[in-house]
């Protein structure tokens, strides 16, 4: 199930709510990534505290470890990881295609060997959906064909055609009403392919539409251009999800393109590496200047970490390789993006989006 | 300041309260180790939740990083790490003497080179106390001379004499009323030396007395024998602290010897390594049998981790090298010891200590 309501717009930016099996999500929203059934260094309680509404997990990783049987025996992914809010799983397409030398694609699916133990596995549009449904997730993604950019036109065209064909097979394989299914628009940086891919997806009729194949190394200008172009091709009354986006600047620009949902490992990866996200740009907390800086990470942030700990303490934790550093910084970084999305929703609903966008962008590095 | 009240005894086991600058501690109590101004993988809030009453930090580590100046600028150790309850710092003696080839001892103090950058530092009875007082801790420890066992009698005798002399210097160097100072009884496995050391410490008149030089590799029988012997030498109306003890069995036996305070890295180190402490002995959560075990870590434990997560999920987290594993298991392990101490206090106060002791010991491996 997926019930999207568009509440207000300001320019292309939109505010809505997406109702799925385990709850209702205010959009635009940022989804932290819980690759292996855990958002790294954060507990489910932490995630509720920082008002994360929905978490993303990875089919590829969960398929390999702990595997379908244990997840089903546990009573599904929600019960396994003890997160009772909405969950979205990706299809594994992106991970499998990143394996390059370890996978072969044919018209029916992808055969690959595990990065953990080399065992051979096979993904098809049907079994990947069946896996996600068996886990009982709120939103499943279709298996798509991901192409490394830059790519030749014939390769891109094949990927778009195959993704459409696989989307059709996934749409026909659905068997669980509680799990919504999103299509994925591919097509690289080519507007004609994007149009063709979007048309094919819309014709199949999904619960929502992702824009894939962006945020993979292209320029910011290209990403924003294609995100806006692709968003405009999609049904106004359904949710739009831009995959792989998670910096302050990219989120603001993508909300401006009319996107509703985002995911990225950026805030948690930065959190583990000592990179503090702030409303004034990122800080490397290991820099000498922070060793005696007794201010909050972000003086404009009201998260528990910012209202409790100092930059000097965080700097000390990272220098001492203390696990508490990654925990505290991941907590803050995800909170920052959740708060940014909440502020964006307020600005759009109040029809002050453009002023908000310009003011926030002025504070983050170009 | 330190105000100890003995409330009840059952055999040699005792229940009391120790009032120090930042709060009142019910004894017997277990102190988790926050080496570098953080109990590894746990936030101050976690520690309050699991009812830790007092935390130990290490002078050696804090001296080197972040160093005295930053800690003083931060407003002291409590404010730096944002723990507003009681704090005890060790004197650095144990760490410095463990450096072996990197340190030289003379009658006045110890010169050593940092394990971080090789820089040369010097500890004296006076400057180690001054450091702890500057940090504003509730309980400071005297600088003692630690000897590796087994040791020859002359070496042991010199260590006892020097520790007594350093204790005298520390006692005379005190300058902060809010910081209590504990003496340390040394003497290895030799009862004559233990007597001599205890007499010297008691003559100087400290706020409490630690028993050092045990739990360093000797047999359990020797440890319990010397702990009981040493405890009996100490003033009844003052707190007794056995350094380096932290397994379920050792805590029970040491409470039985009349000890009031304990510290050990054991529960947090086990937590990081996938070793789950339970009332029925330790479990290696990585073992194959736990991959599909959907019970709590310890079915007799009512901590948040045990009432939320399964062994199967913990097993998955450790196999996937996910930071959440060490966090959850450290939380549970420290909780287990805090709860054990609370149960012990109840048993002693209810004059059911021996039955409690025998029942609990019967469940843990010999």
mmCIF file of C-alpha atoms in Angstrom, chain A residues 3-275:
data_model
loop_
_atom_site.group_PDB
_atom_site.id
_atom_site.type_symbol
_atom_site.label_atom_id
_atom_site.label_comp_id
_atom_site.label_asym_id
_atom_site.label_seq_id
_atom_site.Cartn_x
_atom_site.Cartn_y
_atom_site.Cartn_z
ATOM 1 C CA UNK A 3 -1.128 6.591 -0.370
ATOM 2 C CA UNK A 4 0.495 9.868 -1.354
ATOM 3 C CA UNK A 5 -1.166 13.210 -0.761
ATOM 4 C CA UNK A 6 0.265 16.419 -2.153
ATOM 5 C CA UNK A 7 -0.492 19.178 0.350
ATOM 6 C CA UNK A 8 1.178 22.248 -1.082
ATOM 7 C CA UNK A 9 3.706 23.413 -3.609
ATOM 8 C CA UNK A 10 5.915 26.454 -4.011
ATOM 9 C CA UNK A 11 7.543 26.588 -7.422
ATOM 10 C CA UNK A 12 8.437 22.979 -8.168
ATOM 11 C CA UNK A 13 9.048 22.219 -4.470
ATOM 12 C CA UNK A 14 6.342 20.105 -2.839
ATOM 13 C CA UNK A 15 5.062 19.099 0.562
ATOM 14 C CA UNK A 16 3.128 15.880 0.936
ATOM 15 C CA UNK A 17 2.483 12.834 3.060
ATOM 16 C CA UNK A 18 3.150 9.266 2.075
ATOM 17 C CA UNK A 19 1.156 6.659 3.947
ATOM 18 C CA UNK A 20 2.672 3.174 3.929
ATOM 19 C CA UNK A 21 2.076 0.032 5.957
ATOM 20 C CA UNK A 22 4.079 1.072 9.041
ATOM 21 C CA UNK A 23 3.287 4.759 9.166
ATOM 22 C CA UNK A 24 2.863 8.078 7.453
ATOM 23 C CA UNK A 25 5.866 10.024 6.227
ATOM 24 C CA UNK A 26 5.956 13.791 5.782
ATOM 25 C CA UNK A 27 7.756 14.676 2.548
ATOM 26 C CA UNK A 28 10.236 15.828 1.455
ATOM 27 C CA UNK A 29 12.125 13.385 3.641
ATOM 28 C CA UNK A 30 15.629 12.055 4.020
ATOM 29 C CA UNK A 31 16.061 8.292 4.556
ATOM 30 C CA UNK A 32 19.224 7.229 6.421
ATOM 31 C CA UNK A 33 20.827 4.068 5.069
ATOM 32 C CA UNK A 34 20.769 0.941 7.212
ATOM 33 C CA UNK A 35 22.743 -1.268 4.848
ATOM 34 C CA UNK A 36 22.904 -4.425 6.955
ATOM 35 C CA UNK A 37 19.724 -3.958 9.021
ATOM 36 C CA UNK A 38 21.328 -1.204 11.115
ATOM 37 C CA UNK A 39 21.927 2.456 10.447
ATOM 38 C CA UNK A 40 25.593 2.368 11.357
ATOM 39 C CA UNK A 41 26.285 3.394 14.997
ATOM 40 C CA UNK A 42 22.644 4.354 15.721
ATOM 41 C CA UNK A 43 19.962 2.463 17.623
ATOM 42 C CA UNK A 44 16.315 2.418 16.531
ATOM 43 C CA UNK A 45 15.633 4.614 19.543
ATOM 44 C CA UNK A 46 18.234 7.132 18.382
ATOM 45 C CA UNK A 47 16.522 7.198 14.989
ATOM 46 C CA UNK A 48 13.134 7.883 16.513
ATOM 47 C CA UNK A 49 14.628 10.615 18.672
ATOM 48 C CA UNK A 50 16.131 12.397 15.696
ATOM 49 C CA UNK A 51 12.773 11.991 13.952
ATOM 50 C CA UNK A 52 13.867 9.715 11.123
ATOM 51 C CA UNK A 53 10.618 8.657 9.492
ATOM 52 C CA UNK A 54 11.798 5.864 7.235
ATOM 53 C CA UNK A 55 14.972 3.813 6.935
ATOM 54 C CA UNK A 56 16.518 2.233 3.874
ATOM 55 C CA UNK A 57 18.127 -1.203 3.912
ATOM 56 C CA UNK A 58 20.020 -3.053 1.184
ATOM 57 C CA UNK A 59 18.688 -6.181 -0.483
ATOM 58 C CA UNK A 60 22.142 -7.167 -1.719
ATOM 59 C CA UNK A 61 23.681 -7.131 1.765
ATOM 60 C CA UNK A 62 20.735 -8.721 3.568
ATOM 61 C CA UNK A 63 20.433 -11.434 0.911
ATOM 62 C CA UNK A 64 24.011 -12.490 1.644
ATOM 63 C CA UNK A 65 23.925 -11.913 5.410
ATOM 64 C CA UNK A 66 21.958 -12.914 7.439
ATOM 65 C CA UNK A 67 20.013 -14.271 4.420
ATOM 66 C CA UNK A 68 16.334 -14.758 3.677
ATOM 67 C CA UNK A 69 15.702 -17.691 6.047
ATOM 68 C CA UNK A 70 16.883 -15.966 9.212
ATOM 69 C CA UNK A 71 15.040 -12.762 8.319
ATOM 70 C CA UNK A 72 11.811 -14.674 7.717
ATOM 71 C CA UNK A 73 12.258 -16.749 10.877
ATOM 72 C CA UNK A 74 12.775 -13.506 12.805
ATOM 73 C CA UNK A 75 9.354 -12.388 11.603
ATOM 74 C CA UNK A 76 10.583 -10.023 8.907
ATOM 75 C CA UNK A 77 13.045 -7.156 8.742
ATOM 76 C CA UNK A 78 11.144 -4.856 11.098
ATOM 77 C CA UNK A 79 11.194 -7.407 13.884
ATOM 78 C CA UNK A 80 14.758 -8.492 13.168
ATOM 79 C CA UNK A 81 16.189 -4.991 13.550
ATOM 80 C CA UNK A 82 13.464 -3.742 15.915
ATOM 81 C CA UNK A 83 12.450 -0.743 13.843
ATOM 82 C CA UNK A 84 8.687 -0.416 13.804
ATOM 83 C CA UNK A 85 8.483 2.504 11.383
ATOM 84 C CA UNK A 86 8.481 2.440 7.582
ATOM 85 C CA UNK A 87 11.281 0.580 5.790
ATOM 86 C CA UNK A 88 12.370 0.776 2.170
ATOM 87 C CA UNK A 89 14.720 -1.744 0.607
ATOM 88 C CA UNK A 90 16.613 -1.094 -2.564
ATOM 89 C CA UNK A 91 16.656 -3.887 -5.120
ATOM 90 C CA UNK A 92 20.351 -4.677 -4.983
ATOM 91 C CA UNK A 93 20.742 -3.516 -8.565
ATOM 92 C CA UNK A 94 23.171 -0.736 -7.739
ATOM 93 C CA UNK A 95 25.375 -2.987 -5.559
ATOM 94 C CA UNK A 96 25.397 -5.896 -8.005
ATOM 95 C CA UNK A 97 26.330 -3.718 -10.946
ATOM 96 C CA UNK A 98 29.113 -2.157 -8.867
ATOM 97 C CA UNK A 99 30.687 -5.614 -8.536
ATOM 98 C CA UNK A 100 31.794 -5.368 -12.202
ATOM 99 C CA UNK A 101 34.180 -8.318 -12.602
ATOM 100 C CA UNK A 102 32.148 -10.459 -10.206
ATOM 101 C CA UNK A 103 28.845 -10.402 -12.141
ATOM 102 C CA UNK A 104 27.386 -11.280 -15.527
ATOM 103 C CA UNK A 105 24.113 -9.888 -16.832
ATOM 104 C CA UNK A 106 21.769 -11.612 -19.214
ATOM 105 C CA UNK A 107 18.256 -10.835 -20.347
ATOM 106 C CA UNK A 108 16.752 -12.759 -17.428
ATOM 107 C CA UNK A 109 18.824 -11.444 -14.526
ATOM 108 C CA UNK A 110 22.257 -11.053 -12.966
ATOM 109 C CA UNK A 111 24.602 -13.758 -11.715
ATOM 110 C CA UNK A 112 27.214 -12.622 -9.208
ATOM 111 C CA UNK A 113 29.600 -13.908 -6.615
ATOM 112 C CA UNK A 114 29.393 -12.696 -3.035
ATOM 113 C CA UNK A 115 32.020 -10.218 -1.836
ATOM 114 C CA UNK A 116 31.959 -12.105 1.500
ATOM 115 C CA UNK A 117 32.684 -15.705 0.521
ATOM 116 C CA UNK A 118 32.647 -15.862 -3.275
ATOM 117 C CA UNK A 119 29.465 -17.976 -3.352
ATOM 118 C CA UNK A 120 27.464 -17.591 -6.569
ATOM 119 C CA UNK A 121 24.007 -16.008 -6.374
ATOM 120 C CA UNK A 122 21.466 -14.905 -8.926
ATOM 121 C CA UNK A 123 19.118 -11.924 -8.914
ATOM 122 C CA UNK A 124 16.073 -11.763 -11.131
ATOM 123 C CA UNK A 125 13.322 -9.142 -11.181
ATOM 124 C CA UNK A 126 11.046 -11.737 -9.591
ATOM 125 C CA UNK A 127 13.240 -13.171 -6.844
ATOM 126 C CA UNK A 128 14.458 -9.750 -5.736
ATOM 127 C CA UNK A 129 10.873 -8.598 -5.302
ATOM 128 C CA UNK A 130 9.921 -11.833 -3.582
ATOM 129 C CA UNK A 131 12.802 -11.264 -1.133
ATOM 130 C CA UNK A 132 11.679 -7.751 -0.295
ATOM 131 C CA UNK A 133 8.078 -8.880 0.131
ATOM 132 C CA UNK A 134 9.178 -11.775 2.339
ATOM 133 C CA UNK A 135 10.955 -9.229 4.549
ATOM 134 C CA UNK A 136 7.687 -7.338 4.831
ATOM 135 C CA UNK A 137 9.128 -3.955 3.902
ATOM 136 C CA UNK A 138 6.873 -0.968 3.268
ATOM 137 C CA UNK A 139 8.470 -0.005 -0.033
ATOM 138 C CA UNK A 140 10.306 -2.312 -2.430
ATOM 139 C CA UNK A 141 12.305 -1.223 -5.459
ATOM 140 C CA UNK A 142 12.377 -2.939 -8.833
ATOM 141 C CA UNK A 143 15.626 -4.555 -10.005
ATOM 142 C CA UNK A 144 17.159 -2.086 -12.429
ATOM 143 C CA UNK A 145 20.162 -2.145 -14.736
ATOM 144 C CA UNK A 146 22.704 0.427 -13.616
ATOM 145 C CA UNK A 147 25.263 1.769 -16.052
ATOM 146 C CA UNK A 148 28.562 3.374 -15.144
ATOM 147 C CA UNK A 149 28.875 6.905 -16.507
ATOM 148 C CA UNK A 150 30.092 8.053 -18.964
ATOM 149 C CA UNK A 151 28.476 5.352 -21.144
ATOM 150 C CA UNK A 152 28.039 4.916 -24.895
ATOM 151 C CA UNK A 153 24.516 5.452 -26.235
ATOM 152 C CA UNK A 154 23.929 1.800 -27.229
ATOM 153 C CA UNK A 155 24.880 0.620 -23.737
ATOM 154 C CA UNK A 156 22.605 3.206 -22.153
ATOM 155 C CA UNK A 157 19.770 2.282 -24.516
ATOM 156 C CA UNK A 158 20.076 -1.422 -23.669
ATOM 157 C CA UNK A 159 20.062 -0.611 -19.954
ATOM 158 C CA UNK A 160 16.912 1.508 -20.296
ATOM 159 C CA UNK A 161 15.139 -1.176 -22.341
ATOM 160 C CA UNK A 162 16.151 -3.951 -19.991
ATOM 161 C CA UNK A 163 15.151 -1.957 -16.902
ATOM 162 C CA UNK A 164 11.725 -1.423 -18.491
ATOM 163 C CA UNK A 165 11.354 -5.113 -19.266
ATOM 164 C CA UNK A 166 12.454 -6.075 -15.746
ATOM 165 C CA UNK A 167 10.040 -3.485 -14.339
ATOM 166 C CA UNK A 168 7.210 -5.164 -16.248
ATOM 167 C CA UNK A 169 8.163 -8.555 -14.854
ATOM 168 C CA UNK A 170 8.393 -7.137 -11.296
ATOM 169 C CA UNK A 171 4.998 -5.460 -11.660
ATOM 170 C CA UNK A 172 3.494 -8.816 -12.648
ATOM 171 C CA UNK A 173 5.215 -10.701 -9.834
ATOM 172 C CA UNK A 174 3.753 -8.646 -6.972
ATOM 173 C CA UNK A 175 2.074 -10.724 -4.313
ATOM 174 C CA UNK A 176 1.999 -8.692 -1.088
ATOM 175 C CA UNK A 177 -0.456 -5.810 -0.789
ATOM 176 C CA UNK A 178 1.357 -4.254 2.175
ATOM 177 C CA UNK A 179 4.551 -3.714 0.194
ATOM 178 C CA UNK A 180 4.467 -0.754 -2.175
ATOM 179 C CA UNK A 181 6.603 -1.023 -5.309
ATOM 180 C CA UNK A 182 8.520 1.835 -6.891
ATOM 181 C CA UNK A 183 9.742 1.957 -10.474
ATOM 182 C CA UNK A 184 13.110 3.474 -11.357
ATOM 183 C CA UNK A 185 13.734 5.908 -14.191
ATOM 184 C CA UNK A 186 17.137 5.388 -15.790
ATOM 185 C CA UNK A 187 18.747 6.970 -18.867
ATOM 186 C CA UNK A 188 21.976 8.531 -17.677
ATOM 187 C CA UNK A 189 22.428 12.136 -18.753
ATOM 188 C CA UNK A 190 20.342 11.683 -21.907
ATOM 189 C CA UNK A 191 16.964 13.417 -21.866
ATOM 190 C CA UNK A 192 15.521 11.244 -24.647
ATOM 191 C CA UNK A 193 16.317 8.068 -22.723
ATOM 192 C CA UNK A 194 14.995 9.595 -19.507
ATOM 193 C CA UNK A 195 11.711 10.372 -21.311
ATOM 194 C CA UNK A 196 11.497 6.870 -22.713
ATOM 195 C CA UNK A 197 12.263 5.281 -19.342
ATOM 196 C CA UNK A 198 9.765 7.447 -17.458
ATOM 197 C CA UNK A 199 7.028 6.703 -19.998
ATOM 198 C CA UNK A 200 7.608 2.957 -19.680
ATOM 199 C CA UNK A 201 7.491 3.112 -15.873
ATOM 200 C CA UNK A 202 4.376 5.268 -15.776
ATOM 201 C CA UNK A 203 2.627 2.932 -18.178
ATOM 202 C CA UNK A 204 3.249 0.052 -15.773
ATOM 203 C CA UNK A 205 1.769 2.072 -12.922
ATOM 204 C CA UNK A 206 3.920 1.958 -9.771
ATOM 205 C CA UNK A 207 3.232 3.347 -6.284
ATOM 206 C CA UNK A 208 6.070 5.801 -6.699
ATOM 207 C CA UNK A 209 8.992 6.560 -8.982
ATOM 208 C CA UNK A 210 12.675 6.788 -8.285
ATOM 209 C CA UNK A 211 15.189 8.644 -10.376
ATOM 210 C CA UNK A 212 18.222 6.386 -10.615
ATOM 211 C CA UNK A 213 21.611 6.705 -12.229
ATOM 212 C CA UNK A 214 22.315 10.171 -10.843
ATOM 213 C CA UNK A 215 24.643 11.239 -8.016
ATOM 214 C CA UNK A 216 27.172 8.761 -9.423
ATOM 215 C CA UNK A 217 29.993 11.144 -10.251
ATOM 216 C CA UNK A 218 28.460 13.512 -12.815
ATOM 217 C CA UNK A 219 28.703 17.287 -12.307
ATOM 218 C CA UNK A 220 26.286 18.995 -9.940
ATOM 219 C CA UNK A 221 24.867 20.990 -12.849
ATOM 220 C CA UNK A 222 24.129 17.769 -14.768
ATOM 221 C CA UNK A 223 22.600 16.125 -11.727
ATOM 222 C CA UNK A 224 20.286 19.033 -10.993
ATOM 223 C CA UNK A 225 19.349 19.383 -14.669
ATOM 224 C CA UNK A 226 18.442 15.716 -15.073
ATOM 225 C CA UNK A 227 16.706 15.552 -11.679
ATOM 226 C CA UNK A 228 14.480 18.479 -12.615
ATOM 227 C CA UNK A 229 13.892 17.126 -16.104
ATOM 228 C CA UNK A 230 13.028 13.647 -14.805
ATOM 229 C CA UNK A 231 10.834 14.877 -11.965
ATOM 230 C CA UNK A 232 8.752 16.875 -14.418
ATOM 231 C CA UNK A 233 8.047 13.701 -16.404
ATOM 232 C CA UNK A 234 6.520 11.946 -13.390
ATOM 233 C CA UNK A 235 2.903 11.950 -12.163
ATOM 234 C CA UNK A 236 2.232 14.943 -9.950
ATOM 235 C CA UNK A 237 0.169 12.917 -7.467
ATOM 236 C CA UNK A 238 2.809 10.271 -6.752
ATOM 237 C CA UNK A 239 6.016 10.283 -4.700
ATOM 238 C CA UNK A 240 9.352 10.957 -6.406
ATOM 239 C CA UNK A 241 12.570 9.577 -4.977
ATOM 240 C CA UNK A 242 16.064 10.706 -5.967
ATOM 241 C CA UNK A 243 18.477 7.920 -5.070
ATOM 242 C CA UNK A 244 21.887 8.556 -3.515
ATOM 243 C CA UNK A 245 21.538 12.199 -2.497
ATOM 244 C CA UNK A 246 22.456 13.392 0.957
ATOM 245 C CA UNK A 247 24.502 16.603 1.208
ATOM 246 C CA UNK A 248 22.860 19.804 2.441
ATOM 247 C CA UNK A 249 23.316 21.502 -0.933
ATOM 248 C CA UNK A 250 22.105 18.562 -3.001
ATOM 249 C CA UNK A 251 19.035 18.077 -0.835
ATOM 250 C CA UNK A 252 18.032 21.724 -1.107
ATOM 251 C CA UNK A 253 18.538 21.745 -4.875
ATOM 252 C CA UNK A 254 16.685 18.463 -5.328
ATOM 253 C CA UNK A 255 13.728 19.584 -3.218
ATOM 254 C CA UNK A 256 13.684 22.587 -5.519
ATOM 255 C CA UNK A 257 13.384 20.158 -8.463
ATOM 256 C CA UNK A 258 10.207 18.691 -6.966
ATOM 257 C CA UNK A 259 11.677 15.552 -5.365
ATOM 258 C CA UNK A 260 10.050 14.043 -2.254
ATOM 259 C CA UNK A 261 12.436 11.361 -0.973
ATOM 260 C CA UNK A 262 16.186 10.910 -0.690
ATOM 261 C CA UNK A 263 18.691 8.435 0.700
ATOM 262 C CA UNK A 264 22.435 8.503 1.103
ATOM 263 C CA UNK A 265 25.202 7.026 3.246
ATOM 264 C CA UNK A 266 26.776 10.490 3.363
ATOM 265 C CA UNK A 267 25.743 11.625 6.873
ATOM 266 C CA UNK A 268 26.632 8.338 8.565
ATOM 267 C CA UNK A 269 29.830 7.797 6.564
ATOM 268 C CA UNK A 270 30.898 11.351 7.438
ATOM 269 C CA UNK A 271 29.933 10.651 11.017
ATOM 270 C CA UNK A 272 32.310 7.709 11.159
ATOM 271 C CA UNK A 273 35.115 9.672 9.533
ATOM 272 C CA UNK A 274 34.989 12.757 11.733
ATOM 273 C CA UNK A 275 33.236 14.964 9.211
#
